[in-house]
Amino acid sequence: MNRTNDPNLRSWVEVPENSDFPIQNLPFGVFKTPGLTPRLCTAIGEYVADLQVLSEHGFFDDLGISPKVFAQPCLNDFIALGKAKTSAVRSRLSEILDDDLEEWDASELADYFLHRQDKVQMLLPVKVGDYTDFYSSREHATNVGTMFRGRENALMPNWLHLPVGYHGRASSIVVSGTPVRRPKGQQMPDGADKPVFGPCRLLDFELEMAFVIGKETSLGQSIDIAQAEDYIFGLCLFNDWSARDIQKWEYVPLGPFLGKSFASTVSPWIVTMDALEPFRTEGPKQEPTPLPYLQTKGPGSFDIQLEVEILPEEGEGKVVCRSNFKYLYWNMAQQLAHHTVNGCNIRVGDMMASGTISGPTPDSYGSMLELSWRGAKPISMPDGSERKFIIDGDTVVLHGWCDKDGLRIGFGKASGKVLPAKP
Ligand code: CA
């Protein structure tokens, strides 16, 4: 295991207990302030560490990286350096922030490169060229299939043989904190004989995670599954907002057009594969055995606990879902091998979302569609109100973290408040 993952490491920056950002995490993001242009950063405790300033002070000089890379409004150029260099930067950050190491001690410069997270604006971490959404939770696919096709035909015949996915819309991916406007569109209400137009009435979240591509391929190239993880830079939280009534009318059950393309919310931090390594675990047993190009060796999933909280405009919030990334049937290497098996090329910054991550129990379902079972089982909120779907003024917050053997790292949050539809 990498030195940066050692649970005994401590930082000279104070890190609160149960922080998402101890020294063992060191995710990458982009921030700005009223006085500072956008630049790359990492997170430590309740602070961001400014990589541009650290670079200007020579902390990365021996790594052969142009200082310009750290003075960018997105991580793409940095990620494109390749894992040898980006991992070296993360290792150096671990040394800079370690309370035991003298050689790279930067504590005297703390005032120059540390900013409280609540005083900075986090930006969309990557410029997303292409966004793909998979549909890789067996529980989610079964739940949705049961609702729309009945229990007998819940899973389509292809589902256990390939990771189903569709090409999503990259332009409407927004960073946590960005309000989400309720979409309008065509719907066919139950019992109606012709469609109506108006604000979506069945607005939903989808609890997902996304991985960010770290290395490009050329057109015609397929990624061998054994090498697939080399192409993954890291992961973030991903809320694939869904307009169920618009979706249901335009296509069943994926609805990959206007029912989805109005917004997706991501967390501002990309947690690297290096940081996630201690939390590697087996995914579900795959039966039938997939075709050879989809066969992985060893544990291909990660134990990442996930939560969705609904915060009403006023009053107390409620955690409505507790799930885990490890429930996903198809792992990231399989998704990527499948995505490129036809020769489709991928590019740095592309985002591949998992699909809704539902678990085996009703409280682990990753969407309101499933939690309220199409509205048949409303969720009661602390203020006495009920939710079948998301109402105007609600803020939906995704959280994710890993916790094992005294080591805890987290993803921060992906939060979005729903605004009323435009008049
Ligand atoms: Ca989705």
Short mmCIF file of C-alpha atoms and ligand atoms in Angstrom, two decimals:
data_model
loop_
_atom_site.label_atom_id
_atom_site.label_comp_id
_atom_site.label_asym_id
_atom_site.label_seq_id
_atom_site.Cartn_x
_atom_site.Cartn_y
_atom_site.Cartn_z
CA MET A 1 0.00 0.00 0.00
CA ASN A 2 0.97 3.57 -0.76
CA ARG A 3 2.55 5.63 2.05
CA THR A 4 -0.14 8.30 1.61
CA ASN A 5 -2.81 5.82 2.83
CA ASP A 6 -1.12 5.11 6.20
CA PRO A 7 -3.84 5.59 8.87
CA ASN A 8 -1.17 6.85 11.30
CA LEU A 9 -0.32 9.93 9.24
CA ARG A 10 -1.29 13.23 10.87
CA SER A 11 -1.30 16.73 9.46
CA TRP A 12 -0.13 19.94 11.13
CA VAL A 13 -3.41 21.39 9.81
CA GLU A 14 -6.15 20.66 12.31
CA VAL A 15 -8.54 18.04 10.95
CA PRO A 16 -11.82 17.56 12.88
CA GLU A 17 -12.81 14.03 13.79
CA ASN A 18 -14.88 12.38 11.05
CA SER A 19 -13.75 14.99 8.54
CA ASP A 20 -14.07 13.90 4.90
CA PHE A 21 -10.63 15.34 4.29
CA PRO A 22 -7.89 13.91 6.48
CA ILE A 23 -4.32 13.80 5.12
CA GLN A 24 -5.02 10.31 3.69
CA ASN A 25 -7.57 11.69 1.21
CA LEU A 26 -6.09 14.70 -0.66
CA PRO A 27 -8.67 14.93 -3.46
CA PHE A 28 -8.35 17.45 -6.28
CA GLY A 29 -10.64 20.37 -7.07
CA VAL A 30 -10.72 23.94 -8.39
CA PHE A 31 -11.56 27.09 -6.42
CA LYS A 32 -11.64 30.84 -6.72
CA THR A 33 -12.19 33.78 -4.38
CA PRO A 34 -13.12 37.40 -5.11
CA GLY A 35 -9.38 38.16 -5.06
CA LEU A 36 -7.95 35.00 -6.65
CA THR A 37 -8.37 33.66 -10.18
CA PRO A 38 -9.49 30.01 -10.53
CA ARG A 39 -6.77 27.53 -9.55
CA LEU A 40 -6.28 23.93 -8.50
CA CYS A 41 -6.48 22.87 -4.88
CA THR A 42 -6.70 19.96 -2.51
CA ALA A 43 -8.75 19.68 0.66
CA ILE A 44 -7.37 19.25 4.17
CA GLY A 45 -9.77 19.36 7.12
CA GLU A 46 -11.84 22.50 6.78
CA TYR A 47 -9.37 24.15 4.40
CA VAL A 48 -8.43 24.15 0.74
CA ALA A 49 -4.72 24.19 -0.09
CA ASP A 50 -3.85 26.37 -3.11
CA LEU A 51 -1.67 24.35 -5.50
CA GLN A 52 -0.78 27.39 -7.60
CA VAL A 53 0.84 29.09 -4.61
CA LEU A 54 2.63 25.89 -3.60
CA SER A 55 3.89 25.55 -7.16
CA GLU A 56 5.12 29.18 -7.17
CA HIS A 57 7.06 28.42 -4.00
CA GLY A 58 8.83 25.54 -5.74
CA PHE A 59 7.21 22.60 -3.99
CA PHE A 60 6.64 20.75 -7.28
CA ASP A 61 9.79 21.91 -9.12
CA ASP A 62 11.44 18.49 -9.16
CA LEU A 63 8.33 16.83 -10.63
CA GLY A 64 8.72 18.38 -14.08
CA ILE A 65 5.29 20.02 -14.22
CA SER A 66 4.64 23.41 -15.79
CA PRO A 67 3.34 25.83 -13.12
CA LYS A 68 0.63 26.86 -15.61
CA VAL A 69 -1.10 23.53 -15.02
CA PHE A 70 -2.03 24.63 -11.49
CA ALA A 71 -3.44 27.99 -12.61
CA GLN A 72 -6.39 26.60 -14.58
CA PRO A 73 -10.19 26.79 -14.20
CA CYS A 74 -10.45 22.95 -14.45
CA LEU A 75 -8.41 19.85 -13.69
CA ASN A 76 -8.19 18.58 -17.29
CA ASP A 77 -4.60 19.64 -18.07
CA PHE A 78 -3.44 18.36 -14.70
CA ILE A 79 -5.19 15.00 -15.15
CA ALA A 80 -3.74 14.72 -18.66
CA LEU A 81 -0.21 14.73 -17.16
CA GLY A 82 -0.83 11.07 -16.36
CA LYS A 83 -1.00 9.13 -13.15
CA ALA A 84 2.77 9.00 -12.59
CA LYS A 85 2.78 12.79 -12.20
CA THR A 86 -0.59 13.35 -10.55
CA SER A 87 0.17 10.65 -7.98
CA ALA A 88 3.55 12.29 -7.36
CA VAL A 89 1.80 15.60 -6.68
CA ARG A 90 -0.55 13.91 -4.24
CA SER A 91 2.41 12.24 -2.50
CA ARG A 92 4.18 15.59 -2.29
CA LEU A 93 1.03 17.17 -0.79
CA SER A 94 1.03 14.41 1.80
CA GLU A 95 4.65 15.34 2.66
CA ILE A 96 3.88 19.07 2.72
CA LEU A 97 0.99 18.60 5.13
CA ASP A 98 2.54 15.84 7.29
CA ASP A 99 3.36 16.96 10.82
CA ASP A 100 6.39 14.63 10.99
CA LEU A 101 8.28 15.54 7.85
CA GLU A 102 10.78 18.42 7.91
CA GLU A 103 11.99 18.30 4.31
CA TRP A 104 8.86 19.64 2.66
CA ASP A 105 7.39 21.48 5.63
CA ALA A 106 5.15 24.30 4.41
CA SER A 107 3.56 25.28 7.72
CA GLU A 108 5.28 28.69 7.70
CA LEU A 109 3.49 29.44 4.42
CA ALA A 110 0.08 28.38 5.75
CA ASP A 111 -1.34 31.90 5.55
CA TYR A 112 -0.48 32.06 1.85
CA PHE A 113 -1.87 28.77 0.62
CA LEU A 114 -4.62 27.70 3.05
CA HIS A 115 -8.13 29.12 2.82
CA ARG A 116 -11.16 28.10 4.83
CA GLN A 117 -13.50 26.08 2.62
CA ASP A 118 -16.46 28.23 3.66
CA LYS A 119 -14.64 31.32 2.31
CA VAL A 120 -13.96 30.04 -1.22
CA GLN A 121 -16.09 29.14 -4.20
CA MET A 122 -15.58 25.64 -5.54
CA LEU A 123 -15.95 25.29 -9.31
CA LEU A 124 -16.96 22.41 -11.57
CA PRO A 125 -13.76 20.32 -11.21
CA VAL A 126 -13.46 19.10 -14.80
CA LYS A 127 -14.53 20.33 -18.19
CA VAL A 128 -16.69 17.38 -19.18
CA GLY A 129 -16.45 16.56 -22.88
CA ASP A 130 -18.74 13.57 -22.86
CA TYR A 131 -20.95 12.15 -20.16
CA THR A 132 -22.14 8.55 -20.13
CA ASP A 133 -24.71 7.21 -17.69
CA PHE A 134 -24.69 3.51 -16.92
CA TYR A 135 -27.54 1.53 -15.41
CA SER A 136 -25.48 -0.86 -13.34
CA SER A 137 -27.45 -1.49 -10.15
CA ARG A 138 -29.33 -4.74 -10.39
CA GLU A 139 -31.65 -3.67 -7.57
CA HIS A 140 -32.46 -0.36 -9.30
CA ALA A 141 -33.02 -1.98 -12.71
CA THR A 142 -35.19 -4.65 -11.08
CA ASN A 143 -37.26 -2.09 -9.16
CA VAL A 144 -37.83 0.12 -12.18
CA GLY A 145 -38.44 -2.87 -14.45
CA THR A 146 -40.99 -4.25 -11.98
CA MET A 147 -42.88 -0.96 -11.95
CA PHE A 148 -43.00 -0.57 -15.72
CA ARG A 149 -43.06 -4.16 -17.00
CA GLY A 150 -44.09 -6.35 -14.06
CA ARG A 151 -42.04 -8.64 -11.83
CA GLU A 152 -41.73 -11.42 -14.44
CA ASN A 153 -40.01 -9.17 -16.99
CA ALA A 154 -38.22 -6.84 -14.58
CA LEU A 155 -34.71 -7.34 -15.99
CA MET A 156 -34.34 -7.13 -19.76
CA PRO A 157 -32.68 -10.24 -21.30
CA ASN A 158 -29.40 -8.36 -21.96
CA TRP A 159 -29.00 -6.91 -18.47
CA LEU A 160 -26.89 -9.67 -16.87
CA HIS A 161 -24.67 -9.89 -19.97
CA LEU A 162 -23.55 -6.29 -20.47
CA PRO A 163 -23.41 -2.97 -18.58
CA VAL A 164 -26.35 -1.06 -20.08
CA GLY A 165 -25.74 2.67 -20.56
CA TYR A 166 -26.60 5.71 -22.65
CA HIS A 167 -24.87 8.89 -23.75
CA GLY A 168 -25.96 11.79 -21.56
CA ARG A 169 -25.68 15.54 -21.78
CA ALA A 170 -22.41 17.10 -20.55
CA SER A 171 -23.36 20.79 -20.87
CA SER A 172 -25.84 20.68 -17.98
CA ILE A 173 -23.52 19.09 -15.40
CA VAL A 174 -23.21 21.61 -12.56
CA VAL A 175 -21.18 21.78 -9.36
CA SER A 176 -22.68 21.31 -5.91
CA GLY A 177 -24.47 24.44 -4.69
CA THR A 178 -25.86 25.37 -8.11
CA PRO A 179 -29.68 25.73 -7.94
CA VAL A 180 -31.66 23.40 -10.19
CA ARG A 181 -34.65 24.81 -12.06
CA ARG A 182 -37.70 22.50 -12.26
CA PRO A 183 -37.94 21.54 -15.95
CA LYS A 184 -40.98 21.87 -18.17
CA GLY A 185 -42.03 19.46 -20.88
CA GLN A 186 -44.59 17.13 -22.38
CA GLN A 187 -46.32 14.68 -20.11
CA MET A 188 -49.12 12.17 -20.52
CA PRO A 189 -51.07 12.19 -17.23
CA ASP A 190 -52.70 8.90 -16.15
CA GLY A 191 -56.07 8.56 -17.86
CA ALA A 192 -55.46 11.40 -20.34
CA ASP A 193 -55.87 10.78 -24.05
CA LYS A 194 -53.41 13.42 -25.24
CA PRO A 195 -50.23 14.92 -23.83
CA VAL A 196 -50.09 18.15 -21.82
CA PHE A 197 -47.28 20.68 -21.46
CA GLY A 198 -46.13 22.16 -18.15
CA PRO A 199 -43.73 21.99 -15.20
CA CYS A 200 -42.55 18.50 -14.27
CA ARG A 201 -44.62 17.20 -11.36
CA LEU A 202 -42.55 14.12 -10.60
CA LEU A 203 -39.06 15.55 -10.04
CA ASP A 204 -36.59 13.00 -8.71
CA PHE A 205 -32.94 12.57 -7.75
CA GLU A 206 -30.74 9.61 -8.64
CA LEU A 207 -27.99 8.65 -6.20
CA GLU A 208 -24.97 7.91 -8.37
CA MET A 209 -21.22 8.18 -8.43
CA ALA A 210 -19.17 9.10 -11.50
CA PHE A 211 -15.62 8.35 -12.50
CA VAL A 212 -13.45 10.78 -14.43
CA ILE A 213 -11.37 9.57 -17.37
CA GLY A 214 -7.64 10.18 -16.87
CA LYS A 215 -6.15 8.97 -20.14
CA GLU A 216 -7.41 9.21 -23.69
CA THR A 217 -7.72 6.48 -26.29
CA SER A 218 -7.73 6.81 -30.06
CA LEU A 219 -10.71 6.07 -32.24
CA GLY A 220 -10.87 2.34 -32.92
CA GLN A 221 -8.97 1.38 -29.76
CA SER A 222 -10.58 -0.87 -27.14
CA ILE A 223 -9.44 -0.90 -23.53
CA ASP A 224 -8.43 -4.31 -22.22
CA ILE A 225 -10.28 -4.91 -18.98
CA ALA A 226 -7.04 -5.69 -17.13
CA GLN A 227 -5.81 -2.15 -17.89
CA ALA A 228 -9.13 -0.36 -17.52
CA GLU A 229 -8.46 1.19 -14.10
CA ASP A 230 -5.34 2.91 -15.49
CA TYR A 231 -7.77 5.10 -17.44
CA ILE A 232 -9.70 6.22 -14.34
CA PHE A 233 -8.43 9.31 -12.49
CA GLY A 234 -10.92 9.33 -9.62
CA LEU A 235 -14.52 9.53 -8.49
CA CYS A 236 -17.10 12.07 -7.37
CA LEU A 237 -20.71 12.07 -6.20
CA PHE A 238 -23.29 12.48 -8.93
CA ASN A 239 -27.01 13.35 -8.73
CA ASP A 240 -28.65 12.52 -12.05
CA TRP A 241 -31.79 14.64 -11.61
CA SER A 242 -34.74 13.03 -13.38
CA ALA A 243 -38.16 14.27 -14.46
CA ARG A 244 -40.14 11.05 -14.19
CA ASP A 245 -43.30 12.24 -15.98
CA ILE A 246 -41.36 13.71 -18.90
CA GLN A 247 -39.18 10.60 -18.97
CA LYS A 248 -42.11 8.18 -18.86
CA TRP A 249 -43.79 9.81 -21.86
CA GLU A 250 -40.68 10.18 -24.02
CA TYR A 251 -39.22 6.69 -23.55
CA VAL A 252 -39.53 3.71 -21.17
CA PRO A 253 -37.63 3.02 -18.94
CA LEU A 254 -34.33 4.87 -19.46
CA GLY A 255 -35.70 8.06 -20.96
CA PRO A 256 -32.31 9.40 -21.91
CA PHE A 257 -33.44 12.71 -23.41
CA LEU A 258 -35.30 15.69 -21.89
CA GLY A 259 -36.29 13.77 -18.76
CA LYS A 260 -32.61 13.75 -17.83
CA SER A 261 -30.72 16.48 -19.67
CA PHE A 262 -31.84 19.54 -17.67
CA ALA A 263 -29.26 19.09 -14.85
CA SER A 264 -26.85 16.75 -13.11
CA THR A 265 -25.11 17.83 -9.88
CA VAL A 266 -21.56 16.73 -9.01
CA SER A 267 -19.48 17.15 -5.87
CA PRO A 268 -16.51 19.53 -6.30
CA TRP A 269 -13.81 17.05 -5.24
CA ILE A 270 -12.36 14.22 -7.31
CA VAL A 271 -11.14 11.53 -4.92
CA THR A 272 -8.28 9.66 -6.58
CA MET A 273 -8.02 5.93 -7.16
CA ASP A 274 -4.88 6.06 -4.95
CA ALA A 275 -6.93 7.35 -2.00
CA LEU A 276 -9.64 4.73 -2.57
CA GLU A 277 -7.29 1.74 -2.74
CA PRO A 278 -7.64 0.76 0.98
CA PHE A 279 -11.39 0.43 0.47
CA ARG A 280 -11.30 -1.98 -2.47
CA THR A 281 -13.80 -4.82 -2.14
CA GLU A 282 -15.63 -7.53 -4.07
CA GLY A 283 -18.75 -6.62 -5.99
CA PRO A 284 -21.78 -8.94 -6.24
CA LYS A 285 -21.19 -12.42 -7.66
CA GLN A 286 -21.87 -12.39 -11.40
CA GLU A 287 -24.04 -15.21 -12.67
CA PRO A 288 -24.03 -16.01 -15.58
CA THR A 289 -20.30 -15.50 -16.13
CA PRO A 290 -19.83 -12.51 -18.46
CA LEU A 291 -18.15 -12.85 -21.85
CA PRO A 292 -14.32 -12.91 -21.69
CA TYR A 293 -13.87 -9.19 -22.51
CA LEU A 294 -15.88 -8.38 -19.36
CA GLN A 295 -14.18 -10.79 -16.97
CA THR A 296 -12.25 -9.13 -14.13
CA LYS A 297 -9.82 -10.68 -11.68
CA GLY A 298 -9.78 -9.73 -8.01
CA PRO A 299 -11.95 -7.27 -6.14
CA GLY A 300 -13.19 -4.65 -8.58
CA SER A 301 -15.46 -2.55 -6.39
CA PHE A 302 -15.07 -0.10 -3.50
CA ASP A 303 -16.79 0.12 -0.13
CA ILE A 304 -18.23 3.64 -0.27
CA GLN A 305 -21.14 4.45 2.02
CA LEU A 306 -23.72 6.75 0.49
CA GLU A 307 -26.56 8.85 1.84
CA VAL A 308 -29.22 11.12 0.43
CA GLU A 309 -30.73 13.84 2.59
CA ILE A 310 -33.72 16.04 1.75
CA LEU A 311 -33.59 19.48 3.37
CA PRO A 312 -36.91 21.35 3.15
CA GLU A 313 -36.94 25.12 2.68
CA GLU A 314 -37.51 25.45 6.42
CA GLY A 315 -37.03 23.03 9.28
CA GLU A 316 -35.20 19.80 9.76
CA GLY A 317 -33.88 17.57 7.00
CA LYS A 318 -34.19 13.83 6.67
CA VAL A 319 -31.86 11.13 5.38
CA VAL A 320 -34.12 9.21 3.01
CA CYS A 321 -31.62 6.71 1.62
CA ARG A 322 -28.53 4.82 2.82
CA SER A 323 -26.75 2.82 0.13
CA ASN A 324 -23.25 1.69 -0.89
CA PHE A 325 -21.21 1.84 -4.10
CA LYS A 326 -20.29 -1.85 -3.64
CA TYR A 327 -23.87 -2.91 -4.45
CA LEU A 328 -23.30 -2.12 -8.13
CA TYR A 329 -23.41 -5.29 -10.23
CA TRP A 330 -21.06 -4.06 -12.96
CA ASN A 331 -17.75 -2.51 -11.84
CA MET A 332 -15.97 0.46 -13.41
CA ALA A 333 -13.43 -1.67 -15.30
CA GLN A 334 -16.28 -3.62 -16.89
CA GLN A 335 -18.12 -0.42 -17.77
CA LEU A 336 -15.04 1.02 -19.45
CA ALA A 337 -14.11 -2.19 -21.29
CA HIS A 338 -17.67 -2.38 -22.58
CA HIS A 339 -17.83 1.33 -23.46
CA THR A 340 -14.76 1.02 -25.73
CA VAL A 341 -15.26 -2.52 -27.09
CA ASN A 342 -16.77 -1.08 -30.28
CA GLY A 343 -13.83 1.28 -30.74
CA CYS A 344 -15.45 4.38 -29.22
CA ASN A 345 -12.70 6.71 -28.05
CA ILE A 346 -12.64 8.36 -24.63
CA ARG A 347 -11.03 11.65 -23.60
CA VAL A 348 -9.57 13.15 -20.43
CA GLY A 349 -12.36 14.68 -18.35
CA ASP A 350 -15.12 12.46 -19.72
CA MET A 351 -17.49 11.49 -16.95
CA MET A 352 -18.98 8.03 -16.55
CA ALA A 353 -21.81 7.81 -14.05
CA SER A 354 -22.75 4.54 -12.39
CA GLY A 355 -26.51 4.66 -12.68
CA THR A 356 -28.73 4.85 -9.62
CA ILE A 357 -27.12 2.93 -6.75
CA SER A 358 -29.93 1.06 -5.01
CA GLY A 359 -29.25 -1.57 -2.39
CA PRO A 360 -31.21 -4.66 -1.34
CA THR A 361 -33.45 -3.05 1.30
CA PRO A 362 -36.21 -0.44 0.74
CA ASP A 363 -34.30 2.20 2.75
CA SER A 364 -31.33 1.82 0.39
CA TYR A 365 -33.18 2.67 -2.81
CA GLY A 366 -31.43 5.51 -4.63
CA SER A 367 -34.37 7.47 -6.06
CA MET A 368 -37.77 8.76 -4.92
CA LEU A 369 -39.35 6.67 -7.69
CA GLU A 370 -38.28 3.57 -5.77
CA LEU A 371 -38.37 4.94 -2.20
CA SER A 372 -42.00 6.05 -2.57
CA TRP A 373 -42.71 3.23 -5.06
CA ARG A 374 -44.09 5.62 -7.72
CA GLY A 375 -45.83 7.67 -5.03
CA ALA A 376 -47.69 4.75 -3.42
CA LYS A 377 -45.59 4.96 -0.22
CA PRO A 378 -44.94 8.63 0.60
CA ILE A 379 -42.00 9.48 2.85
CA SER A 380 -42.87 11.47 5.99
CA MET A 381 -40.68 14.44 6.82
CA PRO A 382 -39.85 15.73 10.35
CA ASP A 383 -42.24 18.69 9.89
CA GLY A 384 -45.15 16.33 9.20
CA SER A 385 -45.23 16.93 5.45
CA GLU A 386 -44.90 14.09 2.94
CA ARG A 387 -42.74 13.55 -0.11
CA LYS A 388 -43.57 11.38 -3.07
CA PHE A 389 -41.14 13.32 -5.23
CA ILE A 390 -39.03 16.50 -4.75
CA ILE A 391 -40.91 19.77 -4.24
CA ASP A 392 -39.81 23.35 -4.94
CA GLY A 393 -37.56 24.69 -2.19
CA ASP A 394 -36.18 21.24 -1.27
CA THR A 395 -32.43 20.81 -1.28
CA VAL A 396 -31.18 17.32 -2.11
CA VAL A 397 -27.77 16.49 -0.63
CA LEU A 398 -25.67 13.44 -1.51
CA HIS A 399 -22.92 12.36 0.90
CA GLY A 400 -20.34 9.62 0.46
CA TRP A 401 -17.48 8.28 2.58
CA CYS A 402 -15.28 5.25 3.20
CA ASP A 403 -14.55 4.03 6.72
CA LYS A 404 -12.35 1.03 7.49
CA ASP A 405 -9.81 0.08 10.16
CA GLY A 406 -9.62 3.55 11.67
CA LEU A 407 -9.28 5.29 8.31
CA ARG A 408 -12.10 7.51 7.04
CA ILE A 409 -12.12 9.58 3.88
CA GLY A 410 -15.07 11.30 2.22
CA PHE A 411 -16.29 12.94 -0.95
CA GLY A 412 -17.82 16.11 0.51
CA LYS A 413 -21.30 16.66 -0.83
CA ALA A 414 -23.30 17.11 -4.03
CA SER A 415 -26.10 19.49 -3.13
CA GLY A 416 -28.74 21.21 -5.22
CA LYS A 417 -31.80 23.28 -4.33
CA VAL A 418 -34.87 22.98 -6.53
CA LEU A 419 -36.28 26.29 -7.80
CA PRO A 420 -39.80 26.65 -9.21
CA ALA A 421 -40.20 26.21 -12.97
CA LYS A 422 -39.79 29.37 -15.04
CA PRO A 423 -43.16 31.06 -15.57
CA CA B 1 -29.20 7.79 -14.10
#
